Amino acid sequence: MPAVSKGDGMRGLAVFISDIRNCKSKEAEIKRINKELANIRSKFKGDKALDGYSKKKYVCKLLFIFLLGHDIDFGHMEAVNLLSSNKYTEKQIGYLFISVLVNSNSELIRLINNAIKNDLSSRNPTFMCLALHCIANVGSREMAEAFAGEIPRILVAGDTMDSVKQSAALCLLRLYRTSPDLVLMGEWTSRVVHLLNDQHMGVVTAAISLITCLSQKNPEEFKTCVSLAVSRLSRIVSSASTDLQDYTYYFVPAPWLSCKLLRLLQCYPPPEDGAVKGRLVECLETILNKAQEPPKSKKVQHSNAKNAILFEAIALIIHYDSEPNLLVRACNQLGQFLQHRETNLRYLALESMCTLASSEFSHEAVKTHIETVINALKTERDVSVRQRAADLLYAMCDRSNAKQIVAEMLSYLETADYSIREEMVLKVAILAEKYAVDYSWYVDTILNLIRIAGDYVSEEVWYRVIQIVINRDDVQGYAAKTVFEALQAPACHENMVKVGGYILGEFGNLIAGDPRSSPLVQFNLLHSKFHLCSVPTRALLLSAYIKFINLFPETKPTIQEVLRCDSQIRNSDVELQQRAVEYLKLSSIASTDVLATVLEEMPPFPERESSILAKLKKKKGPGAVSGNELEEGKREGGELNGAGERPGDSSAIGASNASTPSPSADLLGLRSAAPVSAAPPSAGSLLVDVFSEAGPAAPAAGANDDGFLRDLEPPTESSDSLLAEGPGDSDSAPPSVVSEDPAPPLPESDELLNKFVCKNNGVLFENQLLQIGVKSEYRQNLGRMYLFYGNKTSVQFVNFTTTVSCPGELQSQLNVQLKPVDPLVEGGAQVQQVINIECLTVFSDAPLLNIKFRYGGALQNLTLKLPVAINKFFQPTEMSSHDFFQRWKQLSQPQQEAQKIFKANHAMDTEVLKAKLLGLGTALLEKVDPNPDNFVCAGVIQTKAQQVGCLLRLEPNAQAQMYRLTLRSSKDTVAKRLCELLAEQF
Amino acid sequence: MIGGLFIYNHKGEVLISRVYRDDIGRNAVDAFRVNVIHARQQVRSPVTNIARTSFFHVKRSNIWLAAVTKQNVNAAMVFEFLYKMCDVMTAYFGKISEENIKNNFVLIYELLDEILDFGYPQNSETGALKTFITQQGIKSQLQTKEEQSQITSQVTGQIGWRREGIKYRRNELFLDVLESVNLLMSPQGQVLSAHVSGRVVMKSYLSGMPECKFGMNDKIVIDKQGKGGTTDEAGKSELGGSSGKQSIAIDDCTFHQCVRLSKFDSERSISFIPPDGEYELMRYRTTKDIILPFRVIPLVREVGRTKLEVKVVIKSNFKPSLLAQKIEVRIPTPLNTSGVQVICMKGKAKYKASENAIVWKIKRMAGMKESQISAEIELLPTNDKKKWARPPISMNFEVPFAPSGLKVRYLKVFEPKLNYSDHDVIKWVRYIGRSGIYETRC
């Protein structure tokens, strides 16, 4: 508001406001307001017209009353009248009232829009500005509808004043943010971009905000802005501090504009044009040079402005990630800031360095600052800065400095703030695992971790220790000793007890020779913790006890005594009671041989393979693992449990134990430990399991599959590879072809596809970086598939794009629509994508899914087959025996039949077969075939064009372990295709 | 039990803070200010619970009195105490205002120490308090030992509210029956709710330790006597009674501590040794057979969107010989009123914009009369679609009779030790009926 001059003072308003201020109580204030409102009402109602001044005064009073929190339901008309006044102050108050009070559904909106339009077309720049400000302040959809076409014209018109241009650019930005669909730049694009060349710095500053926002949405259209921005930037950077006069802020030329230019450039990849690039690099170098110069002023504003530009420049350098020289220089510059006395600067430096550390060029340079960073972690006062320091340590960690960093982080953990402890624990665990060369070190580290911050140690972390200890013979003795020592602390965390129980149960014998840790001492030590633990831990300890009986027969009476006592054998918890009873019986009935077999040492865990991943790798195995198999695995698990419930039947346990390793895992680990065997926490375990249905089944099935896997695993997949290699490590980099074209489909994608013939959900693909899960549902000829992309790393994927292509004639057979997916996938996050599929006619091939993204600068490109086969569109048909054979005979032409005789890949279990056939989508017809062993199915494939009936007959031959599969269909290709698909399944 | 007591000014600044129990911390002071005094929405409940702490507040003009406790106390007791506390303060320094409280803060702390002990209310009788808590300094050598011990024995004795040895040349006694009548009436004249809450206030200037007996036309007493055989007396009073009814049904009543409750319970007779000076003998409430002194007949007509015509007739409904005073009728106006024209035959009427109402004042009005006002209200059309809620028309007045029908039958004074009898005492009785919330919907 301009300074209140004498004639313009609105004394009435001032008096009113001071009256209100002087009110002693709320009641008095309300009384005064009521009086004033009545006065204004009578004035507005009055027959004689009010002059502009009083109208303005009363509208002002209303506005004030409204801002005090009272409802105003009149006076809008008067405010609108003010808009058409010729006096600036009156117009201004009118616009103020409108932008504060008028809601979009008001009937006055037409009048208001009209007034705004008049002002926009007036020649008076102040009026135009007022109108633009009003549009921006209201910013509603209606406003956008009315003026989105008008404002770009004002913005680029040659005769528009500079100040109006500024307002227009910002107004347009606001409209674009609220309703981007209404602001269509189209023809204006190039002229808007050329505003970057405008003489007036203010216009450029305003325009660049608009351009940045627009180019983020459609980068292609605004590509030309890069070279303009670079030249503008270079002009600013090279100008002397006095050149820009008004736009020099504490000796820094146009700092805001420079920051915005640098930020705009961050929307684009490095310029391809050599000259432009050279100029830009020169600019960046100048900025870095300037940072070295002594400050021209001691004022904080000067250094703030300078550093703002510097940090934006560094962000740009990191974004380009292609200039090693600049990266290193940036890193050194940040290194200086690390010891700056300004806390904000230290924070920013640490934050920027974090990103620098992930670049291959500057990683080494970042590492030189390790001491400073560690110091910051220890001595920094501000917790947020300490957090950044911890982040940076994590980011700069590699094989060479892992020990030092992990040690520092551990020692810091003892004093760390509770808010960041959990994160720290996870980081330490990941680093220790990632860069472990010496396993005793790893074990030490994790045990320390549990000791220091047990509450924050998640299940996965201690699962992982046990897994590694079990798999590494050389570390077992050491682990047992360390754990034993750790347990001697008077108070130790429950997680420690879990690890201790498990490890002593397995490897207690390795330290039993020492009289200080004789079996009985070990047992007493464990048992002293027993009563303080929760039920799952107690269950685990009970399992450890039975293992003790096997390891040390001399402890048998003691342990049996413990198991026999009422608090175990009559425990109110079913799990504990069952274990106590079973173990007691097992120990008293079974002979030592049987006991030794049953309670054998845990077999090594399948290295690093999660059950899901193992299945993926197992395509050379007998057919694909289907959802039915998962079911089967689950049921098997149930049976095993059932066997366990009959304690007398120990031979059954023994037998099953001998056949597969999983029961023993199940016996010892039981429920709490089962996931250990099933899902080793690789980096992927950070991901959320999306397969809620498969979830409970997975561990059991996984355990089962692991048995296969160990035999099938090529020897090269040895224990060394269990540690997840850093994603940046080149030797373990995923199969990536750095090119913009879609990569050829993975060789195994066909087999991936087979996996999904009989099931709709599962993991489609997994490597070190990415996990893709599928969930799909089909109805008639329509299908919907959900793809879940999980980022297994801690670094975000950028430019994440997916496309689906239908090669060849598939294009006309299948209609696939892909919903767009967010181009940014945060580390550890998961994004979901929906694919709609319409089956137009019968098809045989599968559509291709191409995924591209940038991970740490490198382009990843992979192509998979979408698990869509013709059988997904089956509708089951129930029919009687008579009908079936009648139809069967109708389809008797040779081309309508497809037959295949093949050897069984899996065990011939009737139930499994049934489940698979149901999973196929057809109806399983009971009591149709005269031979009860045979399976008969019927279904109709629904496509948009036609419906294809299909009959199936599967004749298993148990003696020869062979199947005969016969398919008849009204369309010959369908029968053939289905026959091919199915032959792989049994 | 009360854990603490705070007094705030209108801004929420603490003027007096007295904490009686350890469970109330300093933060309780702020909690009440933040959640009640400065609450965004006006807090209308007199009891507020904040973080397991209960705050009981009363407001006297701009001053807030808040009692705080963490225990489950009897809320009625707390409010009774707060009101008593207000009475005591008024008796000591007049109106309760910020300035008075600031000027007398030492006195207030002294009083608080005396009338509340570890959160338990103690003697709050003004007369008794004034004997030992004075506004002037007490010169100890002037006050004799006897005097001190006399105060002690009186305050701690059986009759703590009266000291011995009072002498008056004229034994006088004033008795006021003060009633306030509350009404809510429908536009058609149907009574939706009505009740009278009354007080009997006495001022006694009697010598010695007199024993008093107070009698009124309580229905239970009259009926009992009727059964006893004194029918002629009942018949007599019926003939002479102004309202034609001889007894009233009292819904409930409370007494000053001097009244012997055991006697009231057994015989329903009110006997007591009165305190010296002014005190409130009893409080009561009746809901049956209330004489409504005025009838309000409203007529509101909406003429189009911009005009409203209001006509209100009031009728007085009591003996023509009596005069009602300070009559004030308040007619609410819509929120978008832009102008009002009023015509009334009697009294003065004015549109008060600050209160959104037409206020019509009549100084005096005799019984069985009627008077009317008509007003034209101009409205400003608004874009608000909400309809006017039409708040009720309210009324204030004062009449020289008891709307409940209560009559004082006798007040006997016996002083066996001194030689004056009931006849020598000069007695004054006065009835004042006021309006409480007296509303008629329109």
GROMACS .gro file of N, CA and C in nm, chain A residues 279-348:
model
  210
  279ARG      N    1   3.132  -2.318  -2.304
  279ARG     CA    2   3.100  -2.193  -2.238
  279ARG      C    3   3.046  -2.219  -2.097
  280LEU      N    4   2.964  -2.322  -2.089
  280LEU     CA    5   2.905  -2.356  -1.961
  280LEU      C    6   3.012  -2.398  -1.861
  281VAL      N    7   3.103  -2.484  -1.913
  281VAL     CA    8   3.210  -2.532  -1.824
  281VAL      C    9   3.292  -2.414  -1.776
  282GLU      N   10   3.313  -2.321  -1.867
  282GLU     CA   11   3.387  -2.200  -1.831
  282GLU      C   12   3.315  -2.125  -1.718
  283CYS      N   13   3.182  -2.114  -1.735
  283CYS     CA   14   3.102  -2.046  -1.632
  283CYS      C   15   3.120  -2.114  -1.498
  284LEU      N   16   3.105  -2.246  -1.501
  284LEU     CA   17   3.113  -2.321  -1.376
  284LEU      C   18   3.249  -2.304  -1.312
  285GLU      N   19   3.350  -2.302  -1.398
  285GLU     CA   20   3.483  -2.283  -1.344
  285GLU      C   21   3.496  -2.145  -1.281
  286THR      N   22   3.439  -2.047  -1.350
  286THR     CA   23   3.447  -1.911  -1.295
  286THR      C   24   3.380  -1.906  -1.158
  287ILE      N   25   3.265  -1.973  -1.150
  287ILE     CA   26   3.194  -1.972  -1.022
  287ILE      C   27   3.280  -2.036  -0.914
  288LEU      N   28   3.343  -2.147  -0.950
  288LEU     CA   29   3.429  -2.214  -0.853
  288LEU      C   30   3.549  -2.125  -0.816
  289ASN      N   31   3.601  -2.056  -0.918
  289ASN     CA   32   3.713  -1.965  -0.891
  289ASN      C   33   3.672  -1.856  -0.795
  290LYS      N   34   3.552  -1.801  -0.822
  290LYS     CA   35   3.508  -1.689  -0.741
  290LYS      C   36   3.496  -1.727  -0.594
  291ALA      N   37   3.461  -1.854  -0.575
  291ALA     CA   38   3.447  -1.899  -0.437
  291ALA      C   39   3.579  -1.890  -0.362
  292GLN      N   40   3.687  -1.898  -0.439
  292GLN     CA   41   3.819  -1.894  -0.376
  292GLN      C   42   3.864  -1.754  -0.344
  293GLU      N   43   3.804  -1.659  -0.418
  293GLU     CA   44   3.848  -1.520  -0.398
  293GLU      C   45   3.812  -1.475  -0.257
  294PRO      N   46   3.890  -1.382  -0.206
  294PRO     CA   47   3.854  -1.329  -0.073
  294PRO      C   48   3.721  -1.253  -0.083
  295PRO      N   49   3.641  -1.260   0.019
  295PRO     CA   50   3.509  -1.196   0.013
  295PRO      C   51   3.522  -1.046   0.000
  296LYS      N   52   3.430  -0.986  -0.076
  296LYS     CA   53   3.434  -0.842  -0.099
  296LYS      C   54   3.368  -0.768   0.016
  297SER      N   55   3.297  -0.841   0.094
  297SER     CA   56   3.228  -0.775   0.205
  297SER      C   57   3.223  -0.872   0.321
  298LYS      N   58   3.216  -0.819   0.439
  298LYS     CA   59   3.210  -0.907   0.556
  298LYS      C   60   3.067  -0.942   0.589
  299LYS      N   61   2.977  -0.875   0.520
  299LYS     CA   62   2.834  -0.896   0.550
  299LYS      C   63   2.793  -1.040   0.516
  300VAL      N   64   2.702  -1.091   0.596
  300VAL     CA   65   2.659  -1.230   0.575
  300VAL      C   66   2.581  -1.244   0.445
  301GLN      N   67   2.516  -1.135   0.405
  301GLN     CA   68   2.437  -1.143   0.282
  301GLN      C   69   2.527  -1.171   0.161
  302HIS      N   70   2.644  -1.113   0.163
  302HIS     CA   71   2.737  -1.132   0.052
  302HIS      C   72   2.774  -1.280   0.040
  303SER      N   73   2.814  -1.337   0.152
  303SER     CA   74   2.857  -1.477   0.143
  303SER      C   75   2.737  -1.568   0.115
  304ASN      N   76   2.622  -1.534   0.170
  304ASN     CA   77   2.503  -1.615   0.140
  304ASN      C   78   2.476  -1.619  -0.009
  305ALA      N   79   2.476  -1.503  -0.071
  305ALA     CA   80   2.445  -1.495  -0.213
  305ALA      C   81   2.549  -1.572  -0.294
  306LYS      N   82   2.674  -1.554  -0.255
  306LYS     CA   83   2.782  -1.621  -0.329
  306LYS      C   84   2.770  -1.773  -0.316
  307ASN      N   85   2.745  -1.816  -0.194
  307ASN     CA   86   2.737  -1.960  -0.172
  307ASN      C   87   2.614  -2.022  -0.236
  308ALA      N   88   2.507  -1.946  -0.241
  308ALA     CA   89   2.386  -1.998  -0.306
  308ALA      C   90   2.418  -2.036  -0.449
  309ILE      N   91   2.487  -1.945  -0.518
  309ILE     CA   92   2.524  -1.973  -0.658
  309ILE      C   93   2.618  -2.093  -0.663
  310LEU      N   94   2.711  -2.093  -0.572
  310LEU     CA   95   2.810  -2.201  -0.572
  310LEU      C   96   2.742  -2.338  -0.555
  311PHE      N   97   2.652  -2.346  -0.460
  311PHE     CA   98   2.588  -2.475  -0.436
  311PHE      C   99   2.501  -2.517  -0.554
  312GLU      N  100   2.434  -2.420  -0.617
  312GLU     CA  101   2.356  -2.455  -0.736
  312GLU      C  102   2.450  -2.506  -0.845
  313ALA      N  103   2.566  -2.440  -0.858
  313ALA     CA  104   2.661  -2.481  -0.961
  313ALA      C  105   2.710  -2.624  -0.934
  314ILE      N  106   2.737  -2.651  -0.806
  314ILE     CA  107   2.783  -2.786  -0.772
  314ILE      C  108   2.674  -2.888  -0.800
  315ALA      N  109   2.552  -2.850  -0.769
  315ALA     CA  110   2.441  -2.941  -0.798
  315ALA      C  111   2.435  -2.971  -0.947
  316LEU      N  112   2.461  -2.868  -1.028
  316LEU     CA  113   2.460  -2.888  -1.173
  316LEU      C  114   2.575  -2.979  -1.215
  317ILE      N  115   2.690  -2.956  -1.156
  317ILE     CA  116   2.806  -3.040  -1.190
  317ILE      C  117   2.776  -3.186  -1.157
  318ILE      N  118   2.716  -3.205  -1.041
  318ILE     CA  119   2.682  -3.343  -1.002
  318ILE      C  120   2.577  -3.400  -1.097
  319HIS      N  121   2.485  -3.315  -1.135
  319HIS     CA  122   2.379  -3.361  -1.226
  319HIS      C  123   2.441  -3.407  -1.359
  320TYR      N  124   2.535  -3.332  -1.410
  320TYR     CA  125   2.597  -3.370  -1.537
  320TYR      C  126   2.685  -3.493  -1.517
  321ASP      N  127   2.759  -3.496  -1.410
  321ASP     CA  128   2.840  -3.612  -1.374
  321ASP      C  129   2.931  -3.656  -1.489
  322SER      N  130   2.985  -3.559  -1.560
  322SER     CA  131   3.066  -3.597  -1.675
  322SER      C  132   3.199  -3.524  -1.677
  323GLU      N  133   3.217  -3.429  -1.590
  323GLU     CA  134   3.340  -3.350  -1.592
  323GLU      C  135   3.423  -3.384  -1.469
  324PRO      N  136   3.514  -3.478  -1.482
  324PRO     CA  137   3.591  -3.520  -1.363
  324PRO      C  138   3.662  -3.403  -1.297
  325ASN      N  139   3.715  -3.316  -1.380
  325ASN     CA  140   3.791  -3.204  -1.327
  325ASN      C  141   3.703  -3.118  -1.237
  326LEU      N  142   3.584  -3.084  -1.290
  326LEU     CA  143   3.493  -2.999  -1.213
  326LEU      C  144   3.446  -3.070  -1.087
  327LEU      N  145   3.419  -3.198  -1.101
  327LEU     CA  146   3.370  -3.274  -0.986
  327LEU      C  147   3.470  -3.271  -0.872
  328VAL      N  148   3.595  -3.291  -0.909
  328VAL     CA  149   3.698  -3.292  -0.805
  328VAL      C  150   3.711  -3.154  -0.743
  329ARG      N  151   3.705  -3.054  -0.829
  329ARG     CA  152   3.717  -2.918  -0.776
  329ARG      C  153   3.600  -2.886  -0.682
  330ALA      N  154   3.482  -2.929  -0.725
  330ALA     CA  155   3.363  -2.906  -0.641
  330ALA      C  156   3.382  -2.973  -0.507
  331CYS      N  157   3.436  -3.094  -0.516
  331CYS     CA  158   3.455  -3.170  -0.394
  331CYS      C  159   3.552  -3.099  -0.301
  332ASN      N  160   3.659  -3.045  -0.358
  332ASN     CA  161   3.756  -2.975  -0.274
  332ASN      C  162   3.694  -2.851  -0.212
  333GLN      N  163   3.613  -2.783  -0.293
  333GLN     CA  164   3.548  -2.663  -0.242
  333GLN      C  165   3.459  -2.699  -0.122
  334LEU      N  166   3.382  -2.808  -0.139
  334LEU     CA  167   3.293  -2.852  -0.031
  334LEU      C  168   3.375  -2.890   0.091
  335GLY      N  169   3.491  -2.951   0.064
  335GLY     CA  170   3.579  -2.990   0.174
  335GLY      C  171   3.616  -2.871   0.260
  336GLN      N  172   3.636  -2.757   0.195
  336GLN     CA  173   3.667  -2.637   0.274
  336GLN      C  174   3.549  -2.598   0.362
  337PHE      N  175   3.431  -2.614   0.306
  337PHE     CA  176   3.311  -2.575   0.382
  337PHE      C  177   3.289  -2.666   0.502
  338LEU      N  178   3.342  -2.788   0.494
  338LEU     CA  179   3.316  -2.883   0.601
  338LEU      C  180   3.362  -2.830   0.736
  339GLN      N  181   3.463  -2.739   0.730
  339GLN     CA  182   3.513  -2.688   0.857
  339GLN      C  183   3.473  -2.543   0.880
  340HIS      N  184   3.381  -2.498   0.798
  340HIS     CA  185   3.337  -2.360   0.811
  340HIS      C  186   3.263  -2.343   0.942
  341ARG      N  187   3.267  -2.221   0.994
  341ARG     CA  188   3.201  -2.206   1.125
  341ARG      C  189   3.050  -2.188   1.113
  342GLU      N  190   3.005  -2.167   0.993
  342GLU     CA  191   2.861  -2.151   0.970
  342GLU      C  192   2.796  -2.291   0.964
  343THR      N  193   2.703  -2.319   1.053
  343THR     CA  194   2.645  -2.453   1.059
  343THR      C  195   2.570  -2.487   0.929
  344ASN      N  196   2.500  -2.390   0.876
  344ASN     CA  197   2.423  -2.417   0.754
  344ASN      C  198   2.513  -2.460   0.640
  345LEU      N  199   2.628  -2.394   0.632
  345LEU     CA  200   2.721  -2.428   0.525
  345LEU      C  201   2.771  -2.571   0.541
  346ARG      N  202   2.802  -2.607   0.664
  346ARG     CA  203   2.850  -2.744   0.688
  346ARG      C  204   2.744  -2.844   0.646
  347TYR      N  205   2.621  -2.813   0.683
  347TYR     CA  206   2.511  -2.902   0.648
  347TYR      C  207   2.502  -2.918   0.496
  348LEU      N  208   2.502  -2.805   0.428
  348LEU     CA  209   2.487  -2.810   0.283
  348LEU      C  210   2.604  -2.882   0.219
   0.00000   0.00000   0.00000
